[in-house]
Short mmCIF file of C-alpha atoms and ligand atoms in Angstrom, two decimals:
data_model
loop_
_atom_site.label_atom_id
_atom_site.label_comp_id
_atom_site.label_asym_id
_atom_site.label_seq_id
_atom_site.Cartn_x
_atom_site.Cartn_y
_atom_site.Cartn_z
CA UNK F 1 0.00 0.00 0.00
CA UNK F 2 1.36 3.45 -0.65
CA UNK F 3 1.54 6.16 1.55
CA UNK F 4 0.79 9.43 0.91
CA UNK F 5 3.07 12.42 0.57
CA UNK F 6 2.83 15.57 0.88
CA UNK F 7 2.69 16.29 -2.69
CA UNK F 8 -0.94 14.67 -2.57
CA UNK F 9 -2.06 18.32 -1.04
CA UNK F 10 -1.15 20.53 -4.51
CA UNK F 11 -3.64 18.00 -6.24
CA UNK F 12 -6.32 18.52 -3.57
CA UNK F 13 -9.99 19.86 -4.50
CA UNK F 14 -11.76 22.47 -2.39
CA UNK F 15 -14.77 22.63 -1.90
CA UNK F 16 -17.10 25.15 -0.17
CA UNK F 17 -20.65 24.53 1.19
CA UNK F 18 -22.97 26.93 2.88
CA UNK F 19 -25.90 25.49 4.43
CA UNK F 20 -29.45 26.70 4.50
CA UNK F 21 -29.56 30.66 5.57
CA UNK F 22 -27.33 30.74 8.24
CA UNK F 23 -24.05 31.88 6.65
CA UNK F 24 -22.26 28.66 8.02
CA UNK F 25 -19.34 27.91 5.21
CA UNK F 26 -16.20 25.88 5.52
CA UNK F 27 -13.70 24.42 3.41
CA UNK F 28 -12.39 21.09 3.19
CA UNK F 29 -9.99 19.42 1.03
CA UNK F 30 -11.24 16.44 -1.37
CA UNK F 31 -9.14 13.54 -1.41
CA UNK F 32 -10.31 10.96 -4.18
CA UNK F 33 -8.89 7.39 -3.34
CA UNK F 34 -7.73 7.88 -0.12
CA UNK F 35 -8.58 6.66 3.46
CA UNK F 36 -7.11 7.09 7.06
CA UNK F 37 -4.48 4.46 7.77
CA UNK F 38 -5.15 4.56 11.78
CA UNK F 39 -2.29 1.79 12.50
CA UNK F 40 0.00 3.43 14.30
CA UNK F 41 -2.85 5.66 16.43
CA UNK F 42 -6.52 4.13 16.65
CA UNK F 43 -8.97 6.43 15.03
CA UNK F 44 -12.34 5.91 15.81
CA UNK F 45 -15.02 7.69 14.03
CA UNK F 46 -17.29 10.21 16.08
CA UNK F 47 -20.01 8.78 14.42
CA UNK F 48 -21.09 6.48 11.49
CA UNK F 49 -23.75 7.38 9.14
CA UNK F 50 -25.63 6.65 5.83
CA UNK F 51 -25.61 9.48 3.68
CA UNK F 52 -26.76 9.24 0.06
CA UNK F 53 -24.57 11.28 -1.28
CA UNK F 54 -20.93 12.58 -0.30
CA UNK F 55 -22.18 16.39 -0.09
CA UNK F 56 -24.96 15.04 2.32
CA UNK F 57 -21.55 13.58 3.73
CA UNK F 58 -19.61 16.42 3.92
CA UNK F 59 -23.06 18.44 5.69
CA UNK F 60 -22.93 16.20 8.25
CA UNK F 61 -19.72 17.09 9.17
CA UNK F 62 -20.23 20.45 8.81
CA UNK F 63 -23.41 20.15 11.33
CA UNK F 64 -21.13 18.10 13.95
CA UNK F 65 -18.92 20.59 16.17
CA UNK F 66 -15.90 18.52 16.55
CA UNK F 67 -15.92 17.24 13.26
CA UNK F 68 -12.60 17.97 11.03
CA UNK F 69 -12.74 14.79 8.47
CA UNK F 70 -15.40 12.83 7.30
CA UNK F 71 -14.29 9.48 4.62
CA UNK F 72 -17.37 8.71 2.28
CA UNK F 73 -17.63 4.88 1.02
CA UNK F 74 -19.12 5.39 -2.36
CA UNK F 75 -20.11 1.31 -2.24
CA UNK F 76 -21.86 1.43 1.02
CA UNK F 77 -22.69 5.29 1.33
CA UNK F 78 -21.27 5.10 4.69
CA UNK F 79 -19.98 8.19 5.84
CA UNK F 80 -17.69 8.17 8.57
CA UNK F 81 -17.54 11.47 10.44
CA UNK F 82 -13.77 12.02 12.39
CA UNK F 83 -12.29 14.68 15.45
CA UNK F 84 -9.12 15.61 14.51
CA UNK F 85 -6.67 13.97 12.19
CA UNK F 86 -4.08 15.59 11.70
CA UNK F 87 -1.56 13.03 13.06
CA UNK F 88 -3.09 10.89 10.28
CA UNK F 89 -2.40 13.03 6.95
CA UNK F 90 0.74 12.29 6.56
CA UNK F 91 0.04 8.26 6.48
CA UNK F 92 -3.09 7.40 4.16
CA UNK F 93 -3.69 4.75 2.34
CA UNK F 94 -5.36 3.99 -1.20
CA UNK F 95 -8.61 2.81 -1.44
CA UNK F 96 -10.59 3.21 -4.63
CA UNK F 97 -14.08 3.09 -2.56
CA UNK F 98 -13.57 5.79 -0.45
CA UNK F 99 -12.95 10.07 -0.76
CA UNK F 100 -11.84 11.77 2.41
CA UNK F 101 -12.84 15.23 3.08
CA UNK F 102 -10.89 17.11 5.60
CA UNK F 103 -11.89 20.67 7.01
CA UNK F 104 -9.33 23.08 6.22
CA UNK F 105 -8.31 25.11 9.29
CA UNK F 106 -9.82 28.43 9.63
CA UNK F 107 -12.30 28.41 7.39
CA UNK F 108 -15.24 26.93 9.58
CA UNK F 109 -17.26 29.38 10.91
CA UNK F 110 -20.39 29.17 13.50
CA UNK F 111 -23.10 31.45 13.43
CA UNK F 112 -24.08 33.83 16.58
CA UNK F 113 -26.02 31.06 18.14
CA UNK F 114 -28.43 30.73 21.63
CA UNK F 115 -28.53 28.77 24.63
CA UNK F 116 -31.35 27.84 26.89
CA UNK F 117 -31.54 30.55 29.43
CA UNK F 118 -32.90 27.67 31.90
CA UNK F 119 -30.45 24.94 33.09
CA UNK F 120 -30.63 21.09 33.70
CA UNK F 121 -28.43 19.90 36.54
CA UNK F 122 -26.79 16.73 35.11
CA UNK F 123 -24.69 16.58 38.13
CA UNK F 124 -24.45 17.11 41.49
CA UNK F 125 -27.56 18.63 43.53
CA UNK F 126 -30.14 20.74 41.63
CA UNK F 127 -30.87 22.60 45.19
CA UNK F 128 -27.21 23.35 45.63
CA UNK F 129 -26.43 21.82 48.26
CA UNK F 130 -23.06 20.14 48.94
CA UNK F 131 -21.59 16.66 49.93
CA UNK F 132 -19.14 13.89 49.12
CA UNK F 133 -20.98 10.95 48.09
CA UNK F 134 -20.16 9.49 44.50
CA UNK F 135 -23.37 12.09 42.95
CA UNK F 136 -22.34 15.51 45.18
CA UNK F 137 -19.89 17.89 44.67
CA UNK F 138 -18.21 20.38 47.18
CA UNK F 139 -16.89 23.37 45.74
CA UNK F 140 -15.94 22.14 41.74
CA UNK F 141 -13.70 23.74 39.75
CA UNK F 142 -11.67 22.79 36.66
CA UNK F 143 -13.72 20.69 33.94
CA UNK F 144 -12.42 19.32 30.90
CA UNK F 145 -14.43 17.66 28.33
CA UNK F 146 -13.15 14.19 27.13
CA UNK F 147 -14.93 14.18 23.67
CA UNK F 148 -13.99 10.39 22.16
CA UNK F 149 -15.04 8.99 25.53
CA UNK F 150 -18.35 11.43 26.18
CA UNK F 151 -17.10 11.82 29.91
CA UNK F 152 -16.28 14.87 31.84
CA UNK F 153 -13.40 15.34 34.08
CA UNK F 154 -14.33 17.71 36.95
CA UNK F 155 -12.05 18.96 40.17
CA UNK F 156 -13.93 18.47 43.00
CA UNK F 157 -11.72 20.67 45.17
CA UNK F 158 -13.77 20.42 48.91
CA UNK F 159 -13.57 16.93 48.34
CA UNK F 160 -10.05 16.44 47.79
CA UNK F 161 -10.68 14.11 44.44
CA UNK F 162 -10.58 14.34 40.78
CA UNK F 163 -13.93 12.75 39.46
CA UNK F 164 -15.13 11.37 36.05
CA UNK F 165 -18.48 11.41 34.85
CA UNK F 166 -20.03 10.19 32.20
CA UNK F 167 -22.57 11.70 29.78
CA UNK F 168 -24.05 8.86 28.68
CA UNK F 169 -26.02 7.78 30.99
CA UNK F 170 -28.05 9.56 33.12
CA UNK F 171 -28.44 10.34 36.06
CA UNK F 172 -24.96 9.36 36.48
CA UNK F 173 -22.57 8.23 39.20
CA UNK F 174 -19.12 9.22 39.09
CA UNK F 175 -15.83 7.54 39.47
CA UNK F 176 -12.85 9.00 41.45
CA UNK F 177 -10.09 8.96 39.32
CA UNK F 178 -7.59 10.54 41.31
CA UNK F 179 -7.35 11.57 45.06
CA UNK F 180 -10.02 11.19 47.91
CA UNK F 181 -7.52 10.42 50.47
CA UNK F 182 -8.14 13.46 52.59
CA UNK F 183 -6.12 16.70 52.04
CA UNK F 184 -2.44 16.81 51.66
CA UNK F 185 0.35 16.73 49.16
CA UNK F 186 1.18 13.51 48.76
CA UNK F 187 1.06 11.75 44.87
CA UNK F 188 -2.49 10.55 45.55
CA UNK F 189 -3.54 13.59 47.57
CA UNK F 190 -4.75 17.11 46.77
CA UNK F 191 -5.61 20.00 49.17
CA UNK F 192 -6.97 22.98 46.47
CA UNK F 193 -7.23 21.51 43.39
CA UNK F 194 -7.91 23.96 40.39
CA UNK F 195 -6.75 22.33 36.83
CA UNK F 196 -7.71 19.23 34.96
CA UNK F 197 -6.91 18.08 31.81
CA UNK F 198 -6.14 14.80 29.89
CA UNK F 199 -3.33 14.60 27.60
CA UNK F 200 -3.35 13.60 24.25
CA UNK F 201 -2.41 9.88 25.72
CA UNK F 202 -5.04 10.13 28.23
CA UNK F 203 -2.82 11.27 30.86
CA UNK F 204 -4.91 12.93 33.48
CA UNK F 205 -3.06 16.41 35.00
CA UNK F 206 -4.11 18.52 38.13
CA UNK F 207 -3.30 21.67 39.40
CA UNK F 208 -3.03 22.11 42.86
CA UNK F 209 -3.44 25.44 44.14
CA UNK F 210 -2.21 25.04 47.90
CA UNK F 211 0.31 22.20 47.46
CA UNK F 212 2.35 24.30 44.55
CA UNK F 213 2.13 21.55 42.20
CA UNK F 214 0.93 20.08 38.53
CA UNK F 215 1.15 16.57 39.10
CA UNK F 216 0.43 13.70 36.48
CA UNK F 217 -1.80 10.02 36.23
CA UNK F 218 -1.89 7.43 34.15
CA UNK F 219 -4.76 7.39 31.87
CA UNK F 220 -6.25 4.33 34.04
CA UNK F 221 -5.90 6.19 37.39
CA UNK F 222 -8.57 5.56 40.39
CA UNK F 223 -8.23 6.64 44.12
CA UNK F 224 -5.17 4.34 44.98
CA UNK F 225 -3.02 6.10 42.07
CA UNK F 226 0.17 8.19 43.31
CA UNK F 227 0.59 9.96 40.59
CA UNK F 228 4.30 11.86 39.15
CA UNK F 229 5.52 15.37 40.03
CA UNK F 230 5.03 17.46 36.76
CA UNK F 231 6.46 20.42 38.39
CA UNK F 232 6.32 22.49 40.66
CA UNK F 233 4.40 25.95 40.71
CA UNK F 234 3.38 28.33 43.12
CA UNK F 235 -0.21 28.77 43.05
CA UNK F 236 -1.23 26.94 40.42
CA UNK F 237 -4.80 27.49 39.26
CA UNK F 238 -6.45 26.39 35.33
CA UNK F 239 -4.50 24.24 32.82
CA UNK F 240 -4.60 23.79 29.15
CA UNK F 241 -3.37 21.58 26.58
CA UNK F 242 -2.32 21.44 23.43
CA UNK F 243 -3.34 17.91 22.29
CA UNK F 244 -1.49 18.48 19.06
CA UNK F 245 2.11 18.94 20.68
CA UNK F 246 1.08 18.36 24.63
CA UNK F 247 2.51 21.31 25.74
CA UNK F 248 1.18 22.26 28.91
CA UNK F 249 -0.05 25.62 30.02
CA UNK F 250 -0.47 26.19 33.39
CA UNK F 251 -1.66 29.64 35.56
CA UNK F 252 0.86 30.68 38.18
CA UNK F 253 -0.97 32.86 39.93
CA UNK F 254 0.62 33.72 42.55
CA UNK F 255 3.71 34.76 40.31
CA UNK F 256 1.39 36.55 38.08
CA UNK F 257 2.33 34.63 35.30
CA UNK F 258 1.36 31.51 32.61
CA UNK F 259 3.88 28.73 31.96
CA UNK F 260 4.09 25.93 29.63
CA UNK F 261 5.81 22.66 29.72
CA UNK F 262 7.00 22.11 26.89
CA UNK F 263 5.69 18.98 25.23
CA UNK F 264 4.50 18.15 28.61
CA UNK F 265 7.73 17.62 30.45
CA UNK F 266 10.62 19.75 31.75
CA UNK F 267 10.87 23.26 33.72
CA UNK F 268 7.89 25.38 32.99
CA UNK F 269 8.62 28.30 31.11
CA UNK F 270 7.14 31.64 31.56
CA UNK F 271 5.02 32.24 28.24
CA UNK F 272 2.90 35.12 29.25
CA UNK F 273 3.27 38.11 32.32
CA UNK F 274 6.11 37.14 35.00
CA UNK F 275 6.74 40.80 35.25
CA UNK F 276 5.21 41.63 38.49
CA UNK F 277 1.74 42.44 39.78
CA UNK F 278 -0.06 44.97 37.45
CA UNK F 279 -2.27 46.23 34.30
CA UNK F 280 0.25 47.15 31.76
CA UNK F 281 0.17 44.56 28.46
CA UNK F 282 3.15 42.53 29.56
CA UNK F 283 1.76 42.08 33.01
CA UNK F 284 -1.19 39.97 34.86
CA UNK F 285 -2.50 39.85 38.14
CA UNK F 286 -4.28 37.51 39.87
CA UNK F 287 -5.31 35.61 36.45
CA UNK F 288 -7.19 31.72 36.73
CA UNK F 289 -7.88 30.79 33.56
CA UNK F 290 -5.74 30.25 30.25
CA UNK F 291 -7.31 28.37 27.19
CA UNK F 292 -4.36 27.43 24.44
CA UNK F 293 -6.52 27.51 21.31
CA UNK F 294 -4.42 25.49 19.05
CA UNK F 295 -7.41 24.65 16.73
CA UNK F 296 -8.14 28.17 15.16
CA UNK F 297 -6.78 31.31 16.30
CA UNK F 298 -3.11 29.61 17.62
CA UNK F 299 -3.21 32.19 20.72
CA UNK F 300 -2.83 31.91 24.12
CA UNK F 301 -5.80 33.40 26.73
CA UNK F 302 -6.06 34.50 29.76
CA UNK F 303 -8.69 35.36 32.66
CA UNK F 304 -6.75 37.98 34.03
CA UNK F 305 -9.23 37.76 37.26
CA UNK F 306 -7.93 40.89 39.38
CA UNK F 307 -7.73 43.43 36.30
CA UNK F 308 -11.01 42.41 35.41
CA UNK F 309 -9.88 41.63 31.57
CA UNK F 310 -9.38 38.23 29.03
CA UNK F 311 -5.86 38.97 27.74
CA UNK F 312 -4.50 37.22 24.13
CA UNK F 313 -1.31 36.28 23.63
CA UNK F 314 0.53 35.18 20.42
CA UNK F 315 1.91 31.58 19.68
CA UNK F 316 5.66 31.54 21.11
CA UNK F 317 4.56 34.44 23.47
CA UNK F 318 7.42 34.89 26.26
CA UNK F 319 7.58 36.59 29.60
CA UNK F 320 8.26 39.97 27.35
CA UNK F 321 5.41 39.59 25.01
CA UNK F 322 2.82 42.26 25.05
CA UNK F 323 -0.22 40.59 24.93
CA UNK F 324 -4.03 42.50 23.81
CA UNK F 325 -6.96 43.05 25.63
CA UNK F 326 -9.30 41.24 23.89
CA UNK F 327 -12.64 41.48 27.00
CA UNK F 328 -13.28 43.41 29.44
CA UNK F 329 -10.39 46.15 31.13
CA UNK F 330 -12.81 48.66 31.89
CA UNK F 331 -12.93 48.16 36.08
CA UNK F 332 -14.41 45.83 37.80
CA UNK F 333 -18.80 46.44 37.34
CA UNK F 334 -21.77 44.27 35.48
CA UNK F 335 -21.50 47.26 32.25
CA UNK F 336 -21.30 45.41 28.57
CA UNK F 337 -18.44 46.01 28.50
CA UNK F 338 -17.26 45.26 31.98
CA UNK F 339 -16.19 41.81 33.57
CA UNK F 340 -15.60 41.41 37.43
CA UNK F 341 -13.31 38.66 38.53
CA UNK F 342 -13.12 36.76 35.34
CA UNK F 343 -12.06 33.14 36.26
CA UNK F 344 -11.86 31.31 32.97
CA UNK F 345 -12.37 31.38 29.05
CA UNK F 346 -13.35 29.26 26.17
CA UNK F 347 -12.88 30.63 22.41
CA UNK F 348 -14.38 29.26 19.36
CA UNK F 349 -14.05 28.12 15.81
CA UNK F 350 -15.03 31.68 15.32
CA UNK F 351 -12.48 33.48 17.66
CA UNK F 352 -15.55 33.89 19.73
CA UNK F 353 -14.97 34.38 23.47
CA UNK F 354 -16.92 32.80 26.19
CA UNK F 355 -15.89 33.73 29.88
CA UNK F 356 -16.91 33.20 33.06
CA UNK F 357 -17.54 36.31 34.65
CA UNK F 358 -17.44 35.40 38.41
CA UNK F 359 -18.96 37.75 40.67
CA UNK F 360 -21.75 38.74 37.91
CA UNK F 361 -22.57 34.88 37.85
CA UNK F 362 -22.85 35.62 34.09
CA UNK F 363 -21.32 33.77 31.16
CA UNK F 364 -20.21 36.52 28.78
CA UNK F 365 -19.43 36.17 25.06
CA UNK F 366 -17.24 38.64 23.45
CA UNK F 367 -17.27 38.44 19.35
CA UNK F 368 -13.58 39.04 17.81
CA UNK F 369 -12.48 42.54 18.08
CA UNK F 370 -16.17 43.66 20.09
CA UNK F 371 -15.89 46.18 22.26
CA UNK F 372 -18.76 44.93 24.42
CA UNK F 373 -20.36 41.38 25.31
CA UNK F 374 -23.46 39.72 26.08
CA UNK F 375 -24.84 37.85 28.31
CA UNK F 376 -25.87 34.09 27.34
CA UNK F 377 -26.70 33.14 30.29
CA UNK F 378 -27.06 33.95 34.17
CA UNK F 379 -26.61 37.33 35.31
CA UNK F 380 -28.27 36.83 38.92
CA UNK F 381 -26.87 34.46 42.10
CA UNK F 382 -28.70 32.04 43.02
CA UNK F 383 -29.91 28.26 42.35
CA UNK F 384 -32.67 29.04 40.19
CA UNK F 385 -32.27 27.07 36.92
CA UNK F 386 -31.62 30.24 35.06
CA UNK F 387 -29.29 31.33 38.09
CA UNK F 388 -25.39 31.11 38.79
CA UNK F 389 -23.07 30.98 41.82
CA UNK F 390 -19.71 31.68 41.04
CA UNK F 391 -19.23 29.95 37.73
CA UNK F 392 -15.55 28.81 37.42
CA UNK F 393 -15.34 26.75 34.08
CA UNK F 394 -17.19 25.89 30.57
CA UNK F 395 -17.14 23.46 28.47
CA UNK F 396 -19.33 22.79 25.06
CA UNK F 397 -20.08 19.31 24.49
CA UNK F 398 -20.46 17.80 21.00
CA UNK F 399 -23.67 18.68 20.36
CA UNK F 400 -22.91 22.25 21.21
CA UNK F 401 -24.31 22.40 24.95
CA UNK F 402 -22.70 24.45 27.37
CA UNK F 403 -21.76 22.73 30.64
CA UNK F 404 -21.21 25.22 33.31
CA UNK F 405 -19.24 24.49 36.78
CA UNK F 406 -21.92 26.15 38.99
CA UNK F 407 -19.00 26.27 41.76
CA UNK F 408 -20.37 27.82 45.24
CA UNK F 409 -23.96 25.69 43.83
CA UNK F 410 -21.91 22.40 43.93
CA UNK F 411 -23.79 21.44 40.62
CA UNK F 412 -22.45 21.24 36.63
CA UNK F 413 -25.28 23.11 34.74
CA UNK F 414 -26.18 22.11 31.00
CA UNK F 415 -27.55 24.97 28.74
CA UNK F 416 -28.94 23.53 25.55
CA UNK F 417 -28.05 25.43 22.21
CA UNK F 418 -31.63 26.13 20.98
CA UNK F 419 -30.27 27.63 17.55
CA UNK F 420 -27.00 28.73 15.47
C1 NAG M 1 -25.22 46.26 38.14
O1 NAG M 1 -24.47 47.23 38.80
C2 NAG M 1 -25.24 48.32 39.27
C3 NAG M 1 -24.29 49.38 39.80
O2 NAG M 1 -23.38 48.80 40.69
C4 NAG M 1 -26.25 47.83 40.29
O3 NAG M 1 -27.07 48.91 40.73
C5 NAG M 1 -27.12 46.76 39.65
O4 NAG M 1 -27.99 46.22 40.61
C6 NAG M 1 -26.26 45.67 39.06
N1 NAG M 1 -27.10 44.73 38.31
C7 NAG M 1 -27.13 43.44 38.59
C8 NAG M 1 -28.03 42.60 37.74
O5 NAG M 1 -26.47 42.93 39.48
C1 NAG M 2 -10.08 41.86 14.14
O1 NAG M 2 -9.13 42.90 13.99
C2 NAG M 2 -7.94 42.49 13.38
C3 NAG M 2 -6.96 43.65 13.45
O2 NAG M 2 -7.59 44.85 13.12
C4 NAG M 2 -8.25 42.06 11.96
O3 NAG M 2 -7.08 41.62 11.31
C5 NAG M 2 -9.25 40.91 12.00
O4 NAG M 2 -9.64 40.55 10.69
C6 NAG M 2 -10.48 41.29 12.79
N1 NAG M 2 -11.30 40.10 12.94
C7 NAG M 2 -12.62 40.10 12.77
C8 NAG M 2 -13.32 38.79 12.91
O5 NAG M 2 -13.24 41.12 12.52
C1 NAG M 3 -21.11 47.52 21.50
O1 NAG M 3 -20.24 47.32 20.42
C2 NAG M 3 -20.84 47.60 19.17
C3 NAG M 3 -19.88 47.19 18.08
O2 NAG M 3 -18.56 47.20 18.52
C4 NAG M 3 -21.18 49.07 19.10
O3 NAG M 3 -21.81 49.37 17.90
C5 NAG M 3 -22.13 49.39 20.27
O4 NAG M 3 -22.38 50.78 20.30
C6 NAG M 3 -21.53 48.98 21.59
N1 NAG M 3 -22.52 49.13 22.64
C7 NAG M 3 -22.24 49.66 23.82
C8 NAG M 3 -23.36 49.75 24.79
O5 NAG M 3 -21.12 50.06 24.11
C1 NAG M 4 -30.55 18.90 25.81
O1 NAG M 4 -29.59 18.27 25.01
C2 NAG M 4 -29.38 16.89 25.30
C3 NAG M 4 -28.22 16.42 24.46
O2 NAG M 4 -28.29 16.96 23.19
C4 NAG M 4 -30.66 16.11 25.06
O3 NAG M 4 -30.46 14.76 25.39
C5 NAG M 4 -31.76 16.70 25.95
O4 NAG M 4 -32.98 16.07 25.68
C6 NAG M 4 -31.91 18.19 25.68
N1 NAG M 4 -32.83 18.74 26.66
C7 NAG M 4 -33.82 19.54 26.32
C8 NAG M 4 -34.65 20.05 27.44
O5 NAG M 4 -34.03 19.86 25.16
#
C-alpha cells in the first residue's frame, strides 16, 4: 500500500458549502482514493452514518462541532464522520471506494447562536447543596471535556478528588479517578485543586493550588493512584493543553504569570506576564484561567481575574510579550463592557470568546475585536435554573451544549443550544 506524501495536497480539490440561511461555510480538502491508515494511532469515528450522497456527507460534518474529516464509502454510502486527524495526513492509504474530506483550518465558521436561558443539573444537587458521596460535589472547579469517551473530568476541590463522569447515561454516578484520600500533598492527595486536563495519551493532569504543584496520572488512574511530580508551581490554578504537541499551560498565579511545559515535560517556562503584579500589556494579576486555542486562532488566553480583563497572547509568546486586551479592562462592574473577577475562558471556531464572569454569575461572550459582550446566560446568584453561583469553568459538548461548573452551587449546569 502506498503512503501518501505531501505532494498529494497541490492536487487537492476544495470545496465550499454553505448550508441553509445561516451563513455557516467551511472548506475542506477532497481527497479521491484515499482513506485514514489509523495503524500506528486508533482512530475511531465520532459517528457512522448513511448518507446518500458525499455532499450530504460532507453536511454532516459540517453540522457536527468537533468534526474535522469525514471518509465517504461510495459502495456502502457510509460516511464516517472524524475529530481531529491531523496526526493521520501524513500516512493514508489507497482505497478506490472511499474520498476523504478534511476541514481546512480556519475556514469553519459558526453562526451567533443561543442557549437555553434555563439549566438542567446533570450533576451534582439541583438545590445546591453540597456533599461527598459518589453524585455531590463540594466546591468544583476545573472541567475538561473528554470528547472520544463522552465523559467529563471535573475537580472536585472540597472533596479532595478528581472525578469522572459520564454523559451517557443519566443520572450518572461518578468515578474517582484521582485523590479522595483526605487533604495533603502527597502523589495521591490534593488539598486545592484547580486544573484538569487529559493529555493527548489520556494522561490525566491537576493543578493544585495550595500544594504548589501540577502533578500527572496514568490514563487508568482511580483513588489508589500516586501519581508523578510534573512540576512544581506556586499557586497553580487552570491548565490547558495542546493535544497536538502536549505542551502544557499552566496559571501561576501567585507569580502573576502563565507557563508551559513544553511537550509536557521539563521546567515550565514563563510564556505570558512574569513581570510583576499589574495592568500594563506585559503584566497579569491575579489571572485563573488560560485556554491554548491550538485549533483556530493559535493564541494563548487569559482570565486575568484581578484586572477584570481576558488577555490574548501570540503563539511563542514569552515573559516579554505584550499581549491584547481582547474582554473586558474597563474596572471591575456588570456594564457590557465590563467583567468582574473573570475566572476562565473558552474561544471558538469563530475566535468567539466565552468567559466566566465570576462575581456577575454571568457567562459573557465577546465576538472578535467587540468592544462589548453579552450575556448568554445567568446574570443573577442564586440556584434558580436560570441562576449562577460563582461559575468557574465551561465546556461545550459535541452537540454544542454548554456545561457550566456552577462552583459555590456544587452542581455542573447544561444549557442547551436552541439555535445557530
Ligand atoms: C449592576 O451594577 C449596578 C451598579 O453597581 C447595580 O445597581 C445593579 O444592581 C447591578 N445589576 C445586577 C443585575 O447585578
Ligand atoms: C479583528 O481585527 C484584526 C486587526 O484589526 C483584523 O485583522 C481581524 O480581521 C479582525 N477580525 C474580525 C473577525 O473582525
Ligand atoms: C457595543 O459594540 C458595538 C460594536 O462594537 C457598538 O456598535 C455598540 O455601540 C456597543 N454598545 C455599547 C453599549 O457600548
Ligand atoms: C438537551 O440536550 C441533550 C443532548 O443533546 C438532550 O439529550 C436533551 O434532551 C436536551 N434537553 C432539552 C430540554 O431539550
Amino acid at each position: 500500500m502506498a503512503s501518501k506524501g505531501i505532494c498529494l495536497w497541490l492536487v487537492f480539490m476544495i470545496i465550499t458549502q454553505s448550508v441553509g440561511e445561516d451563513m455557516r461555510s467551511v472548506q475542506m480538502s477532497l481527497m479521491r482514493g484515499w482513506k485514514f491508515h489509523c495503524a500506528t494511532i486508533p482512530c475511531l469515528p465520532l459517528a457512522s452514518i448513511i448518507t446518500s450522497t458525499i455532499i450530504k456527507c460532507q453536511m454532516a460534518c459540517l453540522a457536527q462541532i468537533y468534526c474535522r474529516a469525514a471518509s465517504f464509502h461510495q459502495s456502502t454510502s457510509n460516511c464516517e464522520l472524524f475529530s481531529d486527524m491531523s496526526n493521520e495526513i501524513t500516512n493514508m492509504q489507497t482505497d478506490t471506494d472511499i474520498t476523504t474530506m478534511i476541514v481546512i483550518a480556519g475556514t469553519r465558521s459558526l453562526p451567533v447562536c443561543t442557549w437555553s436561558q434555563t439549566a438542567t443539573t446533570i450533576f451534582g444537587s439541583q438545590a445546591g447543596t453540597s456533599g461527598s458521596s459518589l453524585s455531590l460535589l463540594n466546591s468544583p472547579t476545573g472541567m475538561y471535556y473528554d470528547q472520544p469517551n463522552n465523559r467529563l473530568i471535573v475537580s472536585d476541590l472540597e472533596n479532595q478528588r478528581i472525578l469522572q463522569i459520564s454523559l451517557n447515561s443519566s443520572p450518572s454516578v461518578a468515578t474517582v479517578i484521582a485523590g479522595s484520600n483526605g487533604q495533603g500533598c502527597n502523589m495521591n492527595q490534593f488539598t486545592a485543586n484547580i486544573g484538569v486536563g487529559l493529555d493527548s495519551s489520556g494522561n490525566l493532569y491537576g493543578a493544585d493550588l495550595h500544594c504548589n504543584q501540577v502533578v500527572r496520572f496514568p490514563s487508568n488512574s482511580n483513588s489508589a493512584t500516586s501519581g508523578t511530580l510534573l512540576g512544581s508551581i506556586a499557586a497553580p490554578a487552570l491548565i490547558s493543553i495542546n493535544q497536538l504537541t502536549n505542551d502544557i499551560y499552566v496559571v501561576g498565579n501567585s507569580n502573576n504569570a502563565i507557563y508551559k511545559f513544553v511537550g509536557g515535560s521539563g521546567s515550565p517556562v514563563v510564556v505570558a506576564g512574569g513581570n510583576g503584579n499589574g495592568n500594563a500589556l506585559n503584566q497579569l494579576n491575579g489571572p485563573n484561567g488560560v485556554y491554548y486555542d491550538y485549533l483556530y486562532t493559535n493564541a494563548l488566553y487569559v482570565a486575568d481575574l484581578s484586572n477584570n480583563r481576558v488577555m490574548k497572547f501570540p503563539s511563542g509568546s514569552t515573559s516579554s510579550t505584550y499581549g491584547t486586551v481582547v474582554a473586558g479592562g474597563n474596572g471591575a462592574g456588570n456594564g457590557t463592557n465590563q467583567l468582574n473577577g473573570p475566572r476562565s475562558v473558552v474561544v471558538d471556531s469563530g475566535g468567539t470568546l466565552y468567559i466566566l464572569d465570576r462575581n456577575n454569575n454571568r457567562v459573557q461572550r465577546w465576538l472578535p475585536n467587540a468592544t462589548n459582550g453579552t450575556t448568554i446566560v445567568g446574570g443573577t446568584q442564586g440556584t434558580g435554573s436560570n441562576q449562577l453561583y460563582w461559575p468557574e469553568s465551561l465546556v461545550f459538548d459535541s452537540y454544542y451544549n454548554l456545561l457550566v461548573v456552577d462552583r459555590y452551587n456544587n452542581r455542573i449546569q447544561r444549557f442547551n443550544l436552541t439555535s445557530c
